Every structure is written in C-alpha cells, then in structure tokens.
C-alpha cells in the first residue's frame, strides 16, 4: 500500500497558497510542492489531495493510504458529502479521482504527524511570490 501525506497551506485566508505532497511508494519517495495562487486554507487542502491523487494515478498506483491534517477534507471524502457548497467542486474532483483506485483510504492525522507535507506546502506558498 502506498502511503500518501497531503497538506494545503495559505498565508492569509484567502492568501497565497500551496500544496505539499509526500508519497512513500515501493522503496521510493516522491515530494511535490505546488504553488496554488490565492485560495482559502480549505481550498488549498482540497487542492493538495487532488494533486496527490493525480500523481498516484500518473504512477499507476492502485492502493492508497492517504493522511491529511484537515478534518474537513478527510470527513468530506469519507462521507462523500460537504455541507458548504463552495467546496463541492473540489470534493467532486477528489471523488472522481478516488474512484479510479482499487483501494483508497483517507485518515485524519494531527499536524505533528504531517510535518513533511506541511514543509512542502509552505515552500509552495513562497514559490507564489517569485
């Protein structure tokens, strides 16, 4: 099973945002820091998951265990529902990708257990400003 850690971050809410993805896969590691432009923190969290799922799809991974420190994202994907309609397009895209994998679990973890993805997301924020 592929271990995927995702985090989105914003410098302001909304503000310059970034996605951090850290993937442990079959003896290798993939790190990605993606600048996202101006988004809210929750939007950045969803974008981070979308980015991670896209990377996994490109690499033809079939079984994923995803960890996020966003309770909103983890519960929205788990329940396949989001109350705030602003996030509906993000959730729809996430579910469209999730459904392409044989197995895909998502689990909330505390921020202290998501440091690598957090560092990558913060690095991505700074790439917006260059």
Short mmCIF file of C-alpha atoms in Angstrom, two decimals:
data_model
loop_
_atom_site.label_atom_id
_atom_site.label_comp_id
_atom_site.label_asym_id
_atom_site.label_seq_id
_atom_site.Cartn_x
_atom_site.Cartn_y
_atom_site.Cartn_z
CA UNK A 1 0.00 0.00 0.00
CA UNK A 2 1.25 3.46 -0.97
CA UNK A 3 1.46 5.99 1.90
CA UNK A 4 0.39 9.49 0.88
CA UNK A 5 0.66 12.59 3.08
CA UNK A 6 -1.04 15.80 1.93
CA UNK A 7 -1.25 19.33 3.26
CA UNK A 8 -2.51 22.64 1.98
CA UNK A 9 -1.49 25.97 3.45
CA UNK A 10 -2.37 29.63 2.97
CA UNK A 11 -0.61 32.80 4.09
CA UNK A 12 -3.87 34.57 4.88
CA UNK A 13 -7.36 33.23 4.41
CA UNK A 14 -7.58 33.68 1.47
CA UNK A 15 -3.99 34.34 0.53
CA UNK A 16 -1.05 32.91 -1.38
CA UNK A 17 -1.43 29.15 -1.05
CA UNK A 18 0.46 25.95 -1.67
CA UNK A 19 0.02 22.20 -1.71
CA UNK A 20 2.50 19.76 -0.22
CA UNK A 21 2.54 16.07 -1.15
CA UNK A 22 4.82 13.41 0.30
CA UNK A 23 4.46 9.87 -1.05
CA UNK A 24 6.23 6.72 0.16
CA UNK A 25 5.95 4.17 -2.60
CA UNK A 26 7.68 0.89 -3.36
CA UNK A 27 11.04 1.87 -1.94
CA UNK A 28 10.98 5.40 -3.33
CA UNK A 29 9.80 8.80 -2.19
CA UNK A 30 8.00 11.48 -4.17
CA UNK A 31 7.93 15.06 -2.86
CA UNK A 32 5.92 17.81 -4.50
CA UNK A 33 5.41 21.48 -3.64
CA UNK A 34 2.77 23.11 -5.83
CA UNK A 35 2.01 26.86 -5.69
CA UNK A 36 -1.75 27.43 -5.94
CA UNK A 37 -2.21 31.20 -6.15
CA UNK A 38 -4.84 32.89 -3.98
CA UNK A 39 -7.06 30.40 -2.14
CA UNK A 40 -8.55 29.82 1.29
CA UNK A 41 -6.88 27.28 3.54
CA UNK A 42 -9.65 24.69 3.00
CA UNK A 43 -9.45 25.12 -0.77
CA UNK A 44 -5.68 24.56 -0.57
CA UNK A 45 -6.25 21.38 1.44
CA UNK A 46 -8.59 20.00 -1.24
CA UNK A 47 -6.16 21.02 -4.00
CA UNK A 48 -3.36 19.19 -2.18
CA UNK A 49 -5.41 16.00 -2.19
CA UNK A 50 -6.29 16.42 -5.87
CA UNK A 51 -2.61 16.93 -6.68
CA UNK A 52 -1.61 13.82 -4.71
CA UNK A 53 -4.27 11.67 -6.34
CA UNK A 54 -3.16 12.87 -9.78
CA UNK A 55 0.47 11.95 -9.02
CA UNK A 56 -0.64 8.49 -7.83
CA UNK A 57 -2.74 7.99 -10.94
CA UNK A 58 0.19 9.00 -13.21
CA UNK A 59 2.39 6.46 -11.41
CA UNK A 60 -0.30 3.79 -11.76
CA UNK A 61 -0.51 3.13 -8.03
CA UNK A 62 -3.60 1.07 -7.18
CA UNK A 63 -3.91 1.07 -3.38
CA UNK A 64 -3.52 4.23 -1.33
CA UNK A 65 -3.50 5.14 2.32
CA UNK A 66 -3.86 8.91 2.49
CA UNK A 67 -3.16 11.01 5.56
CA UNK A 68 -4.27 14.62 5.99
CA UNK A 69 -4.40 17.00 8.93
CA UNK A 70 -7.59 18.55 7.50
CA UNK A 71 -10.64 17.17 9.28
CA UNK A 72 -12.86 18.89 6.70
CA UNK A 73 -11.20 17.10 3.77
CA UNK A 74 -10.96 13.70 5.45
CA UNK A 75 -14.59 13.68 6.59
CA UNK A 76 -15.87 15.12 3.28
CA UNK A 77 -14.16 12.36 1.26
CA UNK A 78 -15.14 9.66 3.77
CA UNK A 79 -18.82 10.71 3.80
CA UNK A 80 -18.77 11.81 0.14
CA UNK A 81 -20.53 14.96 1.27
CA UNK A 82 -19.65 18.54 2.10
CA UNK A 83 -22.03 20.97 3.76
CA UNK A 84 -20.51 24.17 2.36
CA UNK A 85 -21.35 24.27 -1.37
CA UNK A 86 -18.16 26.31 -2.06
CA UNK A 87 -16.19 23.08 -1.63
CA UNK A 88 -18.48 20.91 -3.77
CA UNK A 89 -16.41 21.23 -6.99
CA UNK A 90 -13.28 20.24 -5.04
CA UNK A 91 -15.00 17.25 -3.46
CA UNK A 92 -16.42 16.15 -6.81
CA UNK A 93 -12.95 16.19 -8.37
CA UNK A 94 -11.48 14.29 -5.38
CA UNK A 95 -14.15 11.59 -5.58
CA UNK A 96 -13.78 11.28 -9.34
CA UNK A 97 -10.07 10.51 -8.77
CA UNK A 98 -10.55 8.35 -5.64
CA UNK A 99 -12.97 6.09 -7.52
CA UNK A 100 -10.25 5.23 -10.05
CA UNK A 101 -8.16 3.34 -7.47
CA UNK A 102 -8.66 -0.26 -6.33
CA UNK A 103 -8.47 0.84 -2.68
CA UNK A 104 -8.19 4.33 -1.28
CA UNK A 105 -8.37 5.11 2.42
CA UNK A 106 -8.20 8.60 3.89
CA UNK A 107 -7.37 9.23 7.52
CA UNK A 108 -7.10 12.36 9.63
CA UNK A 109 -3.82 12.75 11.49
CA UNK A 110 -2.64 15.55 13.80
CA UNK A 111 -0.45 18.25 12.24
CA UNK A 112 2.52 16.99 14.25
CA UNK A 113 2.44 13.75 12.21
CA UNK A 114 2.26 15.60 8.87
CA UNK A 115 5.44 17.67 9.03
CA UNK A 116 6.94 16.73 5.65
CA UNK A 117 3.78 17.62 3.68
CA UNK A 118 3.44 20.82 5.74
CA UNK A 119 7.01 21.88 4.91
CA UNK A 120 6.35 21.27 1.22
CA UNK A 121 3.10 23.27 1.33
CA UNK A 122 4.88 26.20 3.00
CA UNK A 123 7.66 26.03 0.41
CA UNK A 124 5.00 26.17 -2.32
CA UNK A 125 3.48 29.34 -0.79
CA UNK A 126 6.82 31.09 -1.20
CA UNK A 127 7.03 29.96 -4.82
CA UNK A 128 3.85 32.03 -5.46
CA UNK A 129 5.75 35.18 -4.57
CA UNK A 130 8.63 34.67 -7.01
#
